[in-house]
Short mmCIF file of C-alpha atoms in Angstrom, two decimals:
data_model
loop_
_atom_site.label_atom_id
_atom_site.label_comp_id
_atom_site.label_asym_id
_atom_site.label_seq_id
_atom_site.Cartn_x
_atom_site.Cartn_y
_atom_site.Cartn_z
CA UNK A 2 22.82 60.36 28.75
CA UNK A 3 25.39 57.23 28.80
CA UNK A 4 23.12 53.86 27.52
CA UNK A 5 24.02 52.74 30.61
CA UNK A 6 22.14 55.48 33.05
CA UNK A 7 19.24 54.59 30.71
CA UNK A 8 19.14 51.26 31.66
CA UNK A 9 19.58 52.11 35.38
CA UNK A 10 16.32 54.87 34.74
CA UNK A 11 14.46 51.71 33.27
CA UNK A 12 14.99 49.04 35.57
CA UNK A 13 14.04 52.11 38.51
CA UNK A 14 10.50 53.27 36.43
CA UNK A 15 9.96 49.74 36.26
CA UNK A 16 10.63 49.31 40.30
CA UNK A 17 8.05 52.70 40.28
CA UNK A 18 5.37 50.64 38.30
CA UNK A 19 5.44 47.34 39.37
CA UNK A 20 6.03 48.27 43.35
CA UNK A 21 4.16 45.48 45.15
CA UNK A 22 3.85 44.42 48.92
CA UNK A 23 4.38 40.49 50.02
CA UNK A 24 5.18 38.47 52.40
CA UNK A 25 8.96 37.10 53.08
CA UNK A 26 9.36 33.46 53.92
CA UNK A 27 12.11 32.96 56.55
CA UNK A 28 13.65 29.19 57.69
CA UNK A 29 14.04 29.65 61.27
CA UNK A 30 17.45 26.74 61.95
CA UNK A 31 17.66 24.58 64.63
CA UNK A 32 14.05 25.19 65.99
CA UNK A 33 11.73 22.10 65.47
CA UNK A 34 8.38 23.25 65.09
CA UNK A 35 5.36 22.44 66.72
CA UNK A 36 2.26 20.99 65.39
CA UNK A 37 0.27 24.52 65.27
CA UNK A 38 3.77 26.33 63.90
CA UNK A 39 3.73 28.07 60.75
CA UNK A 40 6.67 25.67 58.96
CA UNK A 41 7.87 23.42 55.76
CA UNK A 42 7.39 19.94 55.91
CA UNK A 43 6.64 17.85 59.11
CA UNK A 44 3.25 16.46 61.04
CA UNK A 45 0.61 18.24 59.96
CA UNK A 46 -2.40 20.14 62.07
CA UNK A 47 -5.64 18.08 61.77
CA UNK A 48 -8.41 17.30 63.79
CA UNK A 49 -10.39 13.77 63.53
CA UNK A 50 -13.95 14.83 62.20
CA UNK A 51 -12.50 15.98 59.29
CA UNK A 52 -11.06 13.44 56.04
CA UNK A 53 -7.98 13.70 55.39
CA UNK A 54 -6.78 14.58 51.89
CA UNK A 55 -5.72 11.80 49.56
CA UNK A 56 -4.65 11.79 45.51
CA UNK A 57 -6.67 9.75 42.84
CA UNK A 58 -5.14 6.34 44.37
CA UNK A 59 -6.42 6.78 48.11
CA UNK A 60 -2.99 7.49 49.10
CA UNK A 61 -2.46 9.82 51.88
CA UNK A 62 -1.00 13.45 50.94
CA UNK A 63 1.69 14.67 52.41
CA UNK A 64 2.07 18.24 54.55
CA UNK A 65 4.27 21.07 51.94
CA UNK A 66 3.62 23.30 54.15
CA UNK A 67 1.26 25.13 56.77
CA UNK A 68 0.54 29.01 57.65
CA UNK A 69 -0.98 30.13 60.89
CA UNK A 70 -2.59 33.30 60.47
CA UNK A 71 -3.18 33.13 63.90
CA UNK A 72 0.41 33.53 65.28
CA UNK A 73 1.76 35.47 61.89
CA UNK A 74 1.33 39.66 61.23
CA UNK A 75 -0.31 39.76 57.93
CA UNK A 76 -3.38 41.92 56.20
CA UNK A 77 -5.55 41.76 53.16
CA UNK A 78 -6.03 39.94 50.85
CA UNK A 79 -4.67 37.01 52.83
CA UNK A 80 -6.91 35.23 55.83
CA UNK A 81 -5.91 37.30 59.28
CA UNK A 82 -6.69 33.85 61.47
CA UNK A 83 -7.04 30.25 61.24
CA UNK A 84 -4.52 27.72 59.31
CA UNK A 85 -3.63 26.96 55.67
CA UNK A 86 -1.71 24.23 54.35
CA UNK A 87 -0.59 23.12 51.14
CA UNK A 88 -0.32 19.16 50.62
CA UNK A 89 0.88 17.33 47.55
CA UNK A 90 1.73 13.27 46.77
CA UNK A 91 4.79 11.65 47.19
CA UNK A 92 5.78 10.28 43.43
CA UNK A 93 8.00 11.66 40.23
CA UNK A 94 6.20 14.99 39.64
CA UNK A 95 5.32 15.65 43.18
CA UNK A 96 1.49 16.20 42.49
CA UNK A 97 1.62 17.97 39.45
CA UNK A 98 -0.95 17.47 36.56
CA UNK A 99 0.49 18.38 33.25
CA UNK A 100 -2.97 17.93 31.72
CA UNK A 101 -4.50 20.69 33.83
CA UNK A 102 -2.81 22.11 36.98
CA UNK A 103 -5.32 23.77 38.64
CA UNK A 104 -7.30 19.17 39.43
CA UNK A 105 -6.39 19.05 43.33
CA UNK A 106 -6.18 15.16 42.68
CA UNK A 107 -2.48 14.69 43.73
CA UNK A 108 -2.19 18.20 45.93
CA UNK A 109 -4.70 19.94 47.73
CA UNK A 110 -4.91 23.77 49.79
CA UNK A 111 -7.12 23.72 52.89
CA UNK A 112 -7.81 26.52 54.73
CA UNK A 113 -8.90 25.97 58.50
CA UNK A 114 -10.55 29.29 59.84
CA UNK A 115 -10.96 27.71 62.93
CA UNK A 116 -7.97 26.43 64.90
CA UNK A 117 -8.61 23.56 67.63
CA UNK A 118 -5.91 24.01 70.02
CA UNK A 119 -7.11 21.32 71.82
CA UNK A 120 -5.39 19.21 69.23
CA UNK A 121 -2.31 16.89 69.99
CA UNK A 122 0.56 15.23 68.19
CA UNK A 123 -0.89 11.84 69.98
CA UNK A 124 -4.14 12.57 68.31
CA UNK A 125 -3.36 13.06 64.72
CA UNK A 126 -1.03 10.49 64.79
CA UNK A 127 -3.18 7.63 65.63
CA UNK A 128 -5.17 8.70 62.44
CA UNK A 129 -2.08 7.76 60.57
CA UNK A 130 -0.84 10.93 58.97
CA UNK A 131 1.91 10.79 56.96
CA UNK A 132 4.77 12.83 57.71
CA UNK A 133 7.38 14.08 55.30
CA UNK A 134 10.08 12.76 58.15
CA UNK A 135 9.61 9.51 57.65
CA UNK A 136 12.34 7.16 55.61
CA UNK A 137 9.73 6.03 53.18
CA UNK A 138 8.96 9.52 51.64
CA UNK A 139 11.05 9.36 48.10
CA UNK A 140 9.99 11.92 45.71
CA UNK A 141 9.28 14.71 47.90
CA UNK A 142 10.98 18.10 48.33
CA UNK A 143 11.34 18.97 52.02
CA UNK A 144 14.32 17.27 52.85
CA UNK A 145 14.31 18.63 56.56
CA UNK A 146 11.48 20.42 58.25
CA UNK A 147 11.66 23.84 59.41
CA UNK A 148 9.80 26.51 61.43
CA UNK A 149 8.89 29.49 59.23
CA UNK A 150 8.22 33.29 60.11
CA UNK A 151 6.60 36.08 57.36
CA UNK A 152 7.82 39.13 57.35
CA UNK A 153 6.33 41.92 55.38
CA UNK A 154 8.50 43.52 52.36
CA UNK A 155 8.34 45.19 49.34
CA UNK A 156 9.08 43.50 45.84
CA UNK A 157 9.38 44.42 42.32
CA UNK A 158 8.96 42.35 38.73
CA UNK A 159 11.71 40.84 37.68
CA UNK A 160 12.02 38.74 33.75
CA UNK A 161 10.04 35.57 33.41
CA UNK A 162 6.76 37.13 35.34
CA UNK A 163 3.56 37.53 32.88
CA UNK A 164 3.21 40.45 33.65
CA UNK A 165 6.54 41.97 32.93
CA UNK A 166 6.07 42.53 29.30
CA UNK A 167 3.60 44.66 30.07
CA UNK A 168 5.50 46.75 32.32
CA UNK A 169 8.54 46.62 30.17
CA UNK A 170 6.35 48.17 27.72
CA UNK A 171 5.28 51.04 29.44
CA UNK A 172 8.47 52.17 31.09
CA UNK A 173 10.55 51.77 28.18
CA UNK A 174 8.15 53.96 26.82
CA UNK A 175 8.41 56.86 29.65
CA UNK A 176 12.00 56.64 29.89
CA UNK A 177 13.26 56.49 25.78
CA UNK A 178 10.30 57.96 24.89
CA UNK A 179 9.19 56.15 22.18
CA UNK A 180 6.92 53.01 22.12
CA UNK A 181 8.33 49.46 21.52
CA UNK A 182 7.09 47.59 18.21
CA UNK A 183 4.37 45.64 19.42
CA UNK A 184 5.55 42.36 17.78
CA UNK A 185 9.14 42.72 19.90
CA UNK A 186 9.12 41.57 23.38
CA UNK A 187 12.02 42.81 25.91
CA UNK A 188 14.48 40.16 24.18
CA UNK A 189 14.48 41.97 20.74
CA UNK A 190 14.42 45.27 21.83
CA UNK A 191 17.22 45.11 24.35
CA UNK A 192 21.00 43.46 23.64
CA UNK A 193 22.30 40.98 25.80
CA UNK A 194 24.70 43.33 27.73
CA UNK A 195 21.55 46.04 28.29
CA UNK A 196 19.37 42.53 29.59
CA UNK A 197 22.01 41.69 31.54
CA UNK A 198 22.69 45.21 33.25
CA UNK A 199 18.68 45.11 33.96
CA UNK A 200 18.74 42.15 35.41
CA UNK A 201 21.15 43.01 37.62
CA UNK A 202 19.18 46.65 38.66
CA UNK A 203 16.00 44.63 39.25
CA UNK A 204 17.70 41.96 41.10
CA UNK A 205 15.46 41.36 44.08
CA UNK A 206 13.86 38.88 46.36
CA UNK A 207 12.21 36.67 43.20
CA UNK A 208 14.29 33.78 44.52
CA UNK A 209 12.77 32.84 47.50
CA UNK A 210 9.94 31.18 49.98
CA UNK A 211 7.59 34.25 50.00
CA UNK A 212 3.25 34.79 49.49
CA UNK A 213 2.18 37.59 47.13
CA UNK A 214 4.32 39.42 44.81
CA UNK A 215 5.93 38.28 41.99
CA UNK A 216 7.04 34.69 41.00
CA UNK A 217 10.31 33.04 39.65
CA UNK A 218 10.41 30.22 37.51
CA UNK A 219 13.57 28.21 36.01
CA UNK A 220 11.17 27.37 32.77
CA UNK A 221 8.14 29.55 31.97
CA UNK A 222 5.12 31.25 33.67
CA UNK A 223 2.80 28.77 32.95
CA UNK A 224 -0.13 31.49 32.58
CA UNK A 225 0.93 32.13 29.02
CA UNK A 226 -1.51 29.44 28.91
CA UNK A 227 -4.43 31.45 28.44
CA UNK A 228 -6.58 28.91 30.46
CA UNK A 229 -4.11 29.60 33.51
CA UNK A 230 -4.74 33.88 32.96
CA UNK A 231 -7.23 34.32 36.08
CA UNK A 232 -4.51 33.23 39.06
CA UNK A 233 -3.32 36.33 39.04
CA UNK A 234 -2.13 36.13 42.54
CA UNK A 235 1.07 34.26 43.87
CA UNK A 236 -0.22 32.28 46.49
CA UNK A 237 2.67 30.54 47.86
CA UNK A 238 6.84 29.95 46.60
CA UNK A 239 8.60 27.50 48.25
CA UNK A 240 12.19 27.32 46.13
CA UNK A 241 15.00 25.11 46.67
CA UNK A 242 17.04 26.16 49.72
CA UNK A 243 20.02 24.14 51.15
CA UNK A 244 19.09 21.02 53.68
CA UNK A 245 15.83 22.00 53.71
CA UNK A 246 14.29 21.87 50.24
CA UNK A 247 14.81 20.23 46.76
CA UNK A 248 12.73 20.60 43.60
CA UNK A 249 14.41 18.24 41.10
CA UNK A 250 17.85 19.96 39.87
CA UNK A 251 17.35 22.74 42.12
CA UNK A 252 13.87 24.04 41.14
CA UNK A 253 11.19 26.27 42.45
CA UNK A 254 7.17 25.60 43.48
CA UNK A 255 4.31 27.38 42.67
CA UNK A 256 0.75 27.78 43.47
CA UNK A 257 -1.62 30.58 42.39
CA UNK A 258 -4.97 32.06 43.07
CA UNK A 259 -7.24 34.66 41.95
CA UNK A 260 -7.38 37.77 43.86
CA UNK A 261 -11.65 37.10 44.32
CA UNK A 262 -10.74 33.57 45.37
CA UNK A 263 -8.61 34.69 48.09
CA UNK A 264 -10.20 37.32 49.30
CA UNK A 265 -13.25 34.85 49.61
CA UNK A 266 -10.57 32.40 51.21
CA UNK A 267 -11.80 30.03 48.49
CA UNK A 268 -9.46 27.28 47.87
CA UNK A 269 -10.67 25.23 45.79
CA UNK A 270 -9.39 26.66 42.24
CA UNK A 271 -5.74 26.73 42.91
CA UNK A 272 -2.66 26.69 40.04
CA UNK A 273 -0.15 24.62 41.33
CA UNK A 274 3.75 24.75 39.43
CA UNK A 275 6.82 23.37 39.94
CA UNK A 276 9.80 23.43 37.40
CA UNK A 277 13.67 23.29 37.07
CA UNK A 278 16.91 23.27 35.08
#
């Protein structure tokens, strides 16, 4: 068999292994959401006997974006009702600790289960909300917010994942039928022209707004840090996409979860990433 169809066999046992269900991400243009809208940026849902999240100065947080269970078609493991939103704080490394990324000082995840629909615009903002709109948000990467749908589809690993080694591993395995040195990772054992043809068979939906399946990063998975190995789970990627949003030179966000965690709709022990070029 031509090296070639080998490569195409690998990249399609590794598609066999690593077959995982998520949730899509979709920008919906020219709609302006509305406060209880699943969307990217904006005024966010709150109701007044709650406090409102701020970062280790007492500055107000600022809405990344919010998911209605309510009004979207998901299942297990995430919540089937009620509201989550991701906030983080508007400087240079938009809420990310470098120390530890899991301290919610400069972004928090809150999960309402119970929606108030009662709520108005008016109301939340005479409790002074900030809103990533406004002309005095600098360092922030929603440039323009957006309604969002989720749509359920079906995604594979792709290079830069933790867990890809692993697979790698095993279907190289299965399909040359012999096991990879243990000390060699994918980038000894395959040439650059055999990467690149892989790459190209396992090109898939990485790159993208999306909850569950499998991350993209332009750097590294920070989970090689073996403190970071229990947020298994993809939580929520929000990349760079047109008008709408910016991470540095064109980056990518993060944040992850444990599978227990979520199913408990615990979030309180969140990994939250960003990186870029």
């Amino acid at each position: 068999m031509a090296q070639n169809d080998k490569i195409k066999e690998l990249a399609e046992e590794l598609k066999r292994l690593s077959k995982t269900d998520y949730y899509q991400i979709k920008i919906i243009p020219n709609i302006t959401p509305e406060l209880f809208d699943s969307k990217i940026g904006g005024l966010p849902y709150w109701t007044p006997d709650k406090n409102y999240p701020t970062n280790s100065e007492g500055k107000k947080l600022i809405l990344l974006a919010q998911i209605n269970f309510d009004r979207e078609n998901v299942g297990s493991p995430l919540p089937t009702n009620g509201i989550l939103q991701f906030f983080i704080t508007d400087d240079d490394v938009m809420g990310m600790n470098f120390d530890d990324q899991t301290v919610q000082n400069n972004f928090r995840v809150i999960y309402h289960e119970n929606i108030d629909y009662s709520v108005n615009r008016e109301t939340i903002q005479k409790l002074d909300i900030p809103n990533s709109n406004e002309k005095t948000v600098e360092c922030f990467p929603i440039m323009k917010e957006c309604k969002i749908s989720l749509q359920k589809e079906v995604d594979y690993i792709k290079y830069g994942d933790i867990r890809f080694e692993n697979f790698f591993s095993i279907a190289y395995k299965k399909v040359f039928n012999k096991e990879p040195k243990k000390e060699y990772s994918y980038i000894n054992i395959l040439n650059d022209d055999e990467r690149d043809r892989l790459d190209q068979e396992l090109e898939n939906n990485s790159h993208n707004h999306k909850m569950l399946g499998y991350s993209f990063f332009t750097q590294e998975d920070p989970r090689y840090n073996e403190k970071y190995k229990d947020y298994e789970t993809l939580l929520l990627q929000i990349d760079s996409e047109g008008e709408y949003v910016l991470w540095g030179d064109a980056g990518i966000g993060n944040f992850f979860i444990s599978k227990k965690s979520l199913l408990e709709k615990d979030f309180t022990n969140v990994l939250y990433n960003w990186d870029c070029s």
